[in-house]
Amino acid sequence: MIESTTSIEFRSDTFTKPTESMLQAMMAAPVGDDVFGEDPTVNALEHSVADFFGMEAGLFCPSGTMTNQIAIQVHTQPGDEVICEAGSHVYFYEGGGIAKNAGAQVRLVQGSFGQITAEQVLPLINPDDVHRARTRLVSLENTCNRGGGSCYDLEEIAKIRSLCDAHGLGLHLDGARLMNAIMAKQEDPKAYGKLFHSISLCLSKGLGAPVGSVLLGSTSYIKQARRVRKVMGGGMRQAGYLAAAGLYAMQHNINRLAEDHAHAKQLAEALKLCSWVGEIFPVETNIVIFKVVGDPRSGLNTAQEVVAKLQANNIRVSAMSPTHIRLVTHLDVTQEMIHRTVEVLKGF
Ligand SMILES: *Cc1c(COP(=O)(O)O)cnc(C)c1O
């Protein structure tokens, strides 16, 4: 059993620290000035991620917020409307960036575990009428963070894409944790490249790189995106040191995501036995979200009380709302840490 003083971090898969071998890969990277397009490691990362998804081009950016925000700016004009789910990161967690950066407005859909359907999207596409905003883009998220790491079915995405084609809309994917979905459902990454006009992929979540996201699209789309990245201050110079971590992550940290998914399921099994736990969202990947219903005998009645009691045991989780808690597994969470967490939960 690991020491009870060892802190176990479930607040996010962004807490991972680079391993010694990832750091070595970073230190050894050949670099150049990427704003001039001359950093060989950035170029290699952009090409390899684009190839992986069967897309034409990629753009390395400091964060997933930036790749999403650039993507939306390239797809839209000010005054346009973006259709997305009510809890989607692009709307819920990007500081109003769609309004501020793109000058566009959103049309929200209440999804099921973060997922929306073609049937829901169709009536929200505005007619060509001077009174109405010009619907221009549909943005999906996979896996869905606030949906508990849920994964779309490719068939539903294909239906949404058909609608987009019929109405001249762009289709963007916030794929911050797309690799988790692909691993969980054993999908062909190239299917995503065919279905979306643009994809944002985070290297700094489950893949374990310290920094970075890649935006993917057609050659002409990424050419425009590169201009927007510069305007947003995202043009980095010898960024190859960071891109090398992303290349390393793509080579070494994809298959192991299955471990994180197994760990998340073990946590959910333990939570099911807790009297103070209500609904647990279906666990498909590395996220566990559950409702605290409370139990007077346990003294645990609010999400904050659960967070505090776990923290007293050196287990860090986050409250998503006054009633819901999220745990995220990742490559710095070991099987031993899962065991200890299960034991602590049994003792509550
Ligand atoms: C983390 C995340 C992002 C991007 O976040 P950054 O912290 O800006 O890299 C985008 N979408 C989702 C669903 C995320 O979880």
Tab-separated table of C-alpha atoms and ligand atoms in Angstrom:
chain	number	residue	atom	x	y	z
A	1	MET	CA	0.000	0.000	0.000
A	2	ILE	CA	1.347	3.437	-0.874
A	3	GLU	CA	1.954	6.023	1.837
A	4	SER	CA	-1.176	7.881	2.899
A	5	THR	CA	0.868	11.073	2.618
A	6	THR	CA	1.293	10.601	-1.148
A	7	SER	CA	-1.118	12.965	-2.840
A	8	ILE	CA	-3.446	11.394	-5.396
A	9	GLU	CA	-4.521	13.816	-8.084
A	10	PHE	CA	-7.935	13.297	-9.687
A	11	ARG	CA	-8.772	16.975	-10.327
A	12	SER	CA	-7.685	16.781	-13.946
A	13	ASP	CA	-5.558	14.883	-16.452
A	14	THR	CA	-3.739	18.183	-16.957
A	15	PHE	CA	-1.761	17.634	-13.723
A	16	THR	CA	0.569	15.069	-15.325
A	17	LYS	CA	4.272	15.882	-15.275
A	18	PRO	CA	6.645	14.955	-18.102
A	19	THR	CA	8.618	11.763	-17.515
A	20	GLU	CA	12.406	11.637	-17.697
A	21	SER	CA	12.290	10.156	-21.213
A	22	MET	CA	9.824	12.791	-22.420
A	23	LEU	CA	12.125	15.494	-21.015
A	24	GLN	CA	15.077	13.923	-22.814
A	25	ALA	CA	13.152	13.971	-26.092
A	26	MET	CA	12.373	17.664	-25.488
A	27	MET	CA	15.987	18.542	-24.716
A	28	ALA	CA	17.225	16.759	-27.834
A	29	ALA	CA	14.745	18.389	-30.239
A	30	PRO	CA	16.101	20.174	-33.305
A	31	VAL	CA	14.515	23.645	-33.358
A	32	GLY	CA	14.158	26.769	-35.488
A	33	ASP	CA	11.886	29.811	-35.666
A	34	ASP	CA	8.374	28.426	-36.054
A	35	VAL	CA	6.853	31.811	-36.950
A	36	PHE	CA	9.038	31.556	-40.052
A	37	GLY	CA	7.856	27.932	-40.461
A	38	GLU	CA	11.392	26.729	-39.801
A	39	ASP	CA	11.097	24.635	-36.662
A	40	PRO	CA	11.611	21.042	-37.864
A	41	THR	CA	10.122	19.486	-34.709
A	42	VAL	CA	6.951	21.599	-34.865
A	43	ASN	CA	6.631	20.760	-38.556
A	44	ALA	CA	7.085	17.052	-37.798
A	45	LEU	CA	4.409	17.161	-35.079
A	46	GLU	CA	1.925	19.032	-37.280
A	47	HIS	CA	2.475	16.566	-40.133
A	48	SER	CA	2.318	13.464	-38.004
A	49	VAL	CA	-0.893	14.437	-36.178
A	50	ALA	CA	-2.511	15.463	-39.487
A	51	ASP	CA	-1.479	12.110	-41.045
A	52	PHE	CA	-2.791	10.218	-38.047
A	53	PHE	CA	-6.280	11.623	-38.722
A	54	GLY	CA	-5.945	11.630	-42.510
A	55	MET	CA	-6.174	15.422	-42.636
A	56	GLU	CA	-4.118	17.765	-44.804
A	57	ALA	CA	-2.497	20.089	-42.302
A	58	GLY	CA	-1.951	20.899	-38.638
A	59	LEU	CA	-1.153	23.923	-36.489
A	60	PHE	CA	0.609	23.684	-33.117
A	61	CYS	CA	-0.798	26.058	-30.490
A	62	PRO	CA	-0.179	26.730	-26.792
A	63	SER	CA	-3.594	25.502	-25.599
A	64	GLY	CA	-6.829	23.806	-26.540
A	65	THR	CA	-8.693	27.002	-25.820
A	66	MET	CA	-6.591	28.691	-28.486
A	67	THR	CA	-7.103	25.927	-31.084
A	68	ASN	CA	-10.878	26.035	-30.495
A	69	GLN	CA	-10.998	29.822	-30.597
A	70	ILE	CA	-8.919	30.001	-33.770
A	71	ALA	CA	-11.068	27.291	-35.362
A	72	ILE	CA	-14.283	29.198	-34.657
A	73	GLN	CA	-12.804	32.463	-35.934
A	74	VAL	CA	-11.819	30.855	-39.229
A	75	HIS	CA	-15.253	29.256	-39.680
A	76	THR	CA	-17.330	32.355	-38.855
A	77	GLN	CA	-17.837	36.095	-39.438
A	78	PRO	CA	-19.013	38.474	-36.678
A	79	GLY	CA	-22.770	38.108	-36.153
A	80	ASP	CA	-22.820	34.468	-37.248
A	81	GLU	CA	-24.284	31.739	-35.076
A	82	VAL	CA	-22.534	28.638	-33.733
A	83	ILE	CA	-24.598	25.620	-32.660
A	84	CYS	CA	-23.124	23.781	-29.670
A	85	GLU	CA	-24.098	21.892	-26.536
A	86	ALA	CA	-24.936	23.910	-23.397
A	87	GLY	CA	-22.070	22.446	-21.351
A	88	SER	CA	-19.526	22.346	-24.149
A	89	HIS	CA	-16.044	23.677	-23.397
A	90	VAL	CA	-16.137	26.187	-26.285
A	91	TYR	CA	-19.148	27.852	-24.638
A	92	PHE	CA	-18.899	27.014	-20.936
A	93	TYR	CA	-15.172	27.204	-20.216
A	94	GLU	CA	-13.592	29.617	-22.700
A	95	GLY	CA	-14.413	32.906	-21.010
A	96	GLY	CA	-16.974	34.062	-23.565
A	97	GLY	CA	-14.328	33.704	-26.275
A	98	ILE	CA	-16.803	32.953	-29.059
A	99	ALA	CA	-18.360	36.394	-28.504
A	100	LYS	CA	-15.089	38.159	-27.785
A	101	ASN	CA	-12.799	36.636	-30.401
A	102	ALA	CA	-15.101	35.635	-33.241
A	103	GLY	CA	-17.879	38.156	-32.525
A	104	ALA	CA	-20.263	35.275	-33.108
A	105	GLN	CA	-23.180	34.154	-30.963
A	106	VAL	CA	-24.120	30.689	-29.814
A	107	ARG	CA	-27.287	28.643	-30.159
A	108	LEU	CA	-27.268	26.176	-27.309
A	109	VAL	CA	-28.575	22.628	-27.389
A	110	GLN	CA	-29.343	20.671	-24.215
A	111	GLY	CA	-27.662	17.368	-24.942
A	112	SER	CA	-27.621	13.989	-23.294
A	113	PHE	CA	-24.346	13.524	-21.384
A	114	GLY	CA	-22.940	16.321	-23.532
A	115	GLN	CA	-23.993	14.819	-26.837
A	116	ILE	CA	-26.369	16.380	-29.339
A	117	THR	CA	-28.203	14.750	-32.236
A	118	ALA	CA	-28.845	15.651	-35.867
A	119	GLU	CA	-32.552	15.745	-34.974
A	120	GLN	CA	-31.843	18.486	-32.402
A	121	VAL	CA	-29.588	20.454	-34.729
A	122	LEU	CA	-31.910	20.585	-37.764
A	123	PRO	CA	-34.589	22.957	-36.356
A	124	LEU	CA	-31.870	25.310	-35.026
A	125	ILE	CA	-30.431	26.061	-38.457
A	126	ASN	CA	-31.763	29.510	-39.256
A	127	PRO	CA	-33.505	30.226	-42.565
A	128	ASP	CA	-31.969	32.741	-44.964
A	129	ASP	CA	-33.904	35.692	-43.519
A	130	VAL	CA	-32.533	39.171	-42.730
A	131	HIS	CA	-33.967	38.951	-39.221
A	132	ARG	CA	-31.963	35.885	-38.341
A	133	ALA	CA	-28.302	35.303	-37.555
A	134	ARG	CA	-26.461	33.384	-40.239
A	135	THR	CA	-25.955	29.827	-38.924
A	136	ARG	CA	-22.433	28.962	-39.894
A	137	LEU	CA	-20.943	26.255	-37.682
A	138	VAL	CA	-21.769	23.216	-35.570
A	139	SER	CA	-19.226	22.449	-32.845
A	140	LEU	CA	-19.139	19.023	-31.149
A	141	GLU	CA	-17.013	17.745	-28.266
A	142	ASN	CA	-15.622	14.195	-27.979
A	143	THR	CA	-15.178	12.950	-25.358
A	144	CYS	CA	-17.720	15.204	-23.622
A	145	ASN	CA	-16.139	16.585	-20.484
A	146	ARG	CA	-19.285	17.672	-18.648
A	147	GLY	CA	-21.001	14.560	-19.982
A	148	GLY	CA	-18.669	12.426	-17.863
A	149	GLY	CA	-16.212	11.574	-20.636
A	150	SER	CA	-18.956	10.164	-22.861
A	151	CYS	CA	-18.224	9.238	-26.491
A	152	TYR	CA	-20.248	9.950	-29.614
A	153	ASP	CA	-21.286	7.222	-32.034
A	154	LEU	CA	-19.708	7.911	-35.409
A	155	GLU	CA	-23.101	7.260	-37.071
A	156	GLU	CA	-24.645	10.228	-35.237
A	157	ILE	CA	-21.718	12.428	-36.226
A	158	ALA	CA	-22.175	11.315	-39.849
A	159	LYS	CA	-25.834	12.395	-39.691
A	160	ILE	CA	-24.825	15.797	-38.328
A	161	ARG	CA	-22.208	16.120	-41.066
A	162	SER	CA	-24.867	15.417	-43.726
A	163	LEU	CA	-26.974	18.239	-42.297
A	164	CYS	CA	-23.958	20.541	-42.325
A	165	ASP	CA	-23.278	19.662	-45.968
A	166	ALA	CA	-26.910	20.268	-46.933
A	167	HIS	CA	-26.882	23.716	-45.280
A	168	GLY	CA	-23.337	24.841	-46.032
A	169	LEU	CA	-22.211	24.717	-42.395
A	170	GLY	CA	-18.769	23.945	-41.014
A	171	LEU	CA	-18.354	21.107	-38.516
A	172	HIS	CA	-15.721	21.524	-35.791
A	173	LEU	CA	-14.625	18.962	-33.212
A	174	ASP	CA	-13.266	19.942	-29.825
A	175	GLY	CA	-11.291	16.723	-29.479
A	176	ALA	CA	-9.375	17.675	-26.354
A	177	ARG	CA	-9.738	14.021	-25.288
A	178	LEU	CA	-10.404	12.530	-28.725
A	179	MET	CA	-7.709	9.871	-28.207
A	180	ASN	CA	-9.646	8.591	-25.185
A	181	ALA	CA	-12.758	8.167	-27.361
A	182	ILE	CA	-10.800	6.447	-30.129
A	183	MET	CA	-9.203	4.035	-27.653
A	184	ALA	CA	-12.465	3.344	-25.805
A	185	LYS	CA	-14.424	2.616	-28.973
A	186	GLN	CA	-11.521	1.166	-30.977
A	187	GLU	CA	-12.191	3.546	-33.855
A	188	ASP	CA	-10.166	4.483	-36.918
A	189	PRO	CA	-8.818	8.014	-36.329
A	190	LYS	CA	-9.141	8.677	-40.059
A	191	ALA	CA	-12.943	8.385	-39.744
A	192	TYR	CA	-12.757	11.630	-37.733
A	193	GLY	CA	-10.622	13.292	-40.385
A	194	LYS	CA	-13.335	12.547	-42.957
A	195	LEU	CA	-16.248	13.759	-40.810
A	196	PHE	CA	-14.920	17.083	-39.516
A	197	HIS	CA	-13.706	20.232	-41.268
A	198	SER	CA	-11.534	21.025	-38.246
A	199	ILE	CA	-10.353	19.113	-35.182
A	200	SER	CA	-8.651	20.380	-32.032
A	201	LEU	CA	-6.586	17.787	-30.158
A	202	CYS	CA	-4.971	18.375	-26.744
A	203	LEU	CA	-1.540	16.933	-26.070
A	204	SER	CA	-1.579	18.154	-22.470
A	205	LYS	CA	-4.512	16.061	-21.204
A	206	GLY	CA	-4.362	12.265	-21.084
A	207	LEU	CA	-1.467	12.193	-23.526
A	208	GLY	CA	0.749	13.689	-20.843
A	209	ALA	CA	2.622	16.495	-22.617
A	210	PRO	CA	3.207	19.620	-20.498
A	211	VAL	CA	1.838	22.056	-23.106
A	212	GLY	CA	0.163	22.138	-26.449
A	213	SER	CA	-2.726	21.403	-28.769
A	214	VAL	CA	-2.919	20.840	-32.495
A	215	LEU	CA	-5.598	22.216	-34.823
A	216	LEU	CA	-6.230	20.141	-37.936
A	217	GLY	CA	-7.937	20.994	-41.216
A	218	SER	CA	-7.428	21.428	-44.944
A	219	THR	CA	-4.305	23.190	-46.208
A	220	SER	CA	-6.235	26.380	-46.994
A	221	TYR	CA	-8.064	26.284	-43.630
A	222	ILE	CA	-4.816	25.927	-41.683
A	223	LYS	CA	-3.241	28.732	-43.714
A	224	GLN	CA	-5.984	31.053	-42.435
A	225	ALA	CA	-5.677	29.590	-38.930
A	226	ARG	CA	-1.945	30.363	-38.914
A	227	ARG	CA	-2.733	34.038	-39.509
A	228	VAL	CA	-5.276	34.069	-36.653
A	229	ARG	CA	-2.788	32.313	-34.344
A	230	LYS	CA	-0.294	35.131	-34.941
A	231	VAL	CA	-2.967	37.768	-34.251
A	232	MET	CA	-3.853	36.031	-30.968
A	233	GLY	CA	-0.219	36.072	-29.902
A	234	GLY	CA	0.175	32.335	-30.313
A	235	GLY	CA	3.124	32.428	-32.711
A	236	MET	CA	5.943	30.817	-30.714
A	237	ARG	CA	9.579	30.717	-31.807
A	238	GLN	CA	11.703	27.659	-30.875
A	239	ALA	CA	8.506	25.806	-30.032
A	240	GLY	CA	10.078	22.522	-31.103
A	241	TYR	CA	11.127	21.920	-27.490
A	242	LEU	CA	7.400	21.760	-26.655
A	243	ALA	CA	6.346	20.000	-29.845
A	244	ALA	CA	8.872	17.239	-29.062
A	245	ALA	CA	6.842	16.397	-25.960
A	246	GLY	CA	3.761	16.116	-28.159
A	247	LEU	CA	5.542	13.823	-30.624
A	248	TYR	CA	6.735	11.694	-27.725
A	249	ALA	CA	3.180	11.551	-26.334
A	250	MET	CA	1.752	10.494	-29.718
A	251	GLN	CA	4.311	7.688	-29.923
A	252	HIS	CA	4.154	6.382	-26.344
A	253	ASN	CA	1.023	7.455	-24.523
A	254	ILE	CA	-1.957	6.506	-26.680
A	255	ASN	CA	-2.336	2.771	-26.048
A	256	ARG	CA	-1.894	3.172	-22.315
A	257	LEU	CA	-5.085	5.269	-22.113
A	258	ALA	CA	-6.900	1.934	-21.703
A	259	GLU	CA	-5.376	1.737	-18.193
A	260	ASP	CA	-6.883	5.106	-17.277
A	261	HIS	CA	-10.276	3.902	-18.477
A	262	ALA	CA	-10.013	0.725	-16.385
A	263	HIS	CA	-9.023	2.815	-13.354
A	264	ALA	CA	-12.035	5.100	-13.833
A	265	LYS	CA	-14.350	2.076	-13.902
A	266	GLN	CA	-12.813	0.800	-10.630
A	267	LEU	CA	-13.476	4.159	-8.999
A	268	ALA	CA	-17.087	4.096	-10.199
A	269	GLU	CA	-17.578	0.594	-8.769
A	270	ALA	CA	-16.340	1.792	-5.373
A	271	LEU	CA	-18.547	4.898	-5.496
A	272	LYS	CA	-21.618	2.752	-6.226
A	273	LEU	CA	-21.237	1.254	-2.740
A	274	CYS	CA	-21.228	4.654	-0.993
A	275	SER	CA	-24.515	5.606	0.654
A	276	TRP	CA	-23.951	9.343	0.024
A	277	VAL	CA	-23.468	8.896	-3.751
A	278	GLY	CA	-26.420	9.291	-6.125
A	279	GLU	CA	-26.306	9.050	-9.893
A	280	ILE	CA	-22.934	8.153	-11.387
A	281	PHE	CA	-22.650	9.144	-15.054
A	282	PRO	CA	-21.875	6.136	-17.284
A	283	VAL	CA	-18.089	5.697	-17.311
A	284	GLU	CA	-16.781	5.273	-20.848
A	285	THR	CA	-13.313	6.805	-20.609
A	286	ASN	CA	-11.164	8.493	-17.928
A	287	ILE	CA	-13.773	10.722	-16.268
A	288	VAL	CA	-16.114	9.865	-13.406
A	289	ILE	CA	-18.850	12.353	-12.525
A	290	PHE	CA	-21.282	11.629	-9.732
A	291	LYS	CA	-23.956	13.340	-7.703
A	292	VAL	CA	-23.656	13.768	-3.944
A	293	VAL	CA	-27.091	13.000	-2.481
A	294	GLY	CA	-25.851	12.940	1.094
A	295	ASP	CA	-26.298	10.615	4.015
A	296	PRO	CA	-26.681	12.000	7.545
A	297	ARG	CA	-24.761	9.051	9.026
A	298	SER	CA	-21.685	9.755	6.885
A	299	GLY	CA	-21.787	13.494	7.504
A	300	LEU	CA	-21.257	13.967	3.772
A	301	ASN	CA	-24.057	16.063	2.359
A	302	THR	CA	-22.559	18.454	-0.175
A	303	ALA	CA	-19.953	18.194	-2.908
A	304	GLN	CA	-17.741	20.589	-0.927
A	305	GLU	CA	-17.838	18.321	2.139
A	306	VAL	CA	-16.784	15.346	0.011
A	307	VAL	CA	-13.959	17.345	-1.588
A	308	ALA	CA	-12.720	18.404	1.870
A	309	LYS	CA	-12.902	14.937	3.415
A	310	LEU	CA	-11.026	13.381	0.492
A	311	GLN	CA	-8.473	16.173	0.633
A	312	ALA	CA	-7.896	15.383	4.315
A	313	ASN	CA	-6.876	11.935	3.021
A	314	ASN	CA	-4.583	13.460	0.378
A	315	ILE	CA	-6.998	12.649	-2.429
A	316	ARG	CA	-7.768	15.618	-4.662
A	317	VAL	CA	-11.042	15.805	-6.582
A	318	SER	CA	-13.018	18.770	-7.850
A	319	ALA	CA	-16.608	19.905	-7.415
A	320	MET	CA	-18.198	20.725	-10.784
A	321	SER	CA	-21.236	22.231	-9.077
A	322	PRO	CA	-22.690	22.304	-5.537
A	323	THR	CA	-23.905	18.738	-6.133
A	324	HIS	CA	-21.528	17.080	-8.607
A	325	ILE	CA	-17.966	15.850	-8.300
A	326	ARG	CA	-15.528	14.957	-11.080
A	327	LEU	CA	-12.587	12.574	-10.920
A	328	VAL	CA	-10.201	12.212	-13.852
A	329	THR	CA	-7.680	9.392	-14.189
A	330	HIS	CA	-4.401	9.855	-16.055
A	331	LEU	CA	-0.887	8.522	-16.463
A	332	ASP	CA	0.304	9.748	-13.071
A	333	VAL	CA	-2.400	7.713	-11.302
A	334	THR	CA	-1.188	4.190	-10.546
A	335	GLN	CA	-3.137	1.035	-9.729
A	336	GLU	CA	-1.876	1.371	-6.137
A	337	MET	CA	-3.374	4.858	-5.923
A	338	ILE	CA	-6.702	3.497	-7.154
A	339	HIS	CA	-6.558	0.795	-4.450
A	340	ARG	CA	-5.891	3.349	-1.743
A	341	THR	CA	-8.728	5.575	-2.972
A	342	VAL	CA	-11.135	2.614	-2.953
A	343	GLU	CA	-10.074	1.786	0.624
A	344	VAL	CA	-10.543	5.402	1.750
A	345	LEU	CA	-14.025	5.520	0.179
A	346	LYS	CA	-14.972	2.291	1.986
A	347	GLY	CA	-14.015	3.948	5.279
A	348	PHE	CA	-16.292	6.999	4.791
B	1	LIG	C1	-9.041	21.024	-21.551
B	1	LIG	C2	-10.062	21.178	-22.610
B	1	LIG	C3	-9.894	22.103	-23.648
B	1	LIG	C4	-8.693	23.008	-23.778
B	1	LIG	O1	-8.195	23.475	-22.621
B	1	LIG	P1	-6.784	24.217	-22.454
B	1	LIG	O2	-6.620	24.173	-20.992
B	1	LIG	O3	-6.979	25.579	-23.001
B	1	LIG	O4	-5.732	23.459	-23.195
B	1	LIG	C5	-10.865	22.156	-24.607
B	1	LIG	N1	-11.929	21.354	-24.565
B	1	LIG	C6	-12.118	20.449	-23.601
B	1	LIG	C7	-13.308	19.555	-23.651
B	1	LIG	C8	-11.190	20.328	-22.585
B	1	LIG	O5	-11.387	19.434	-21.615
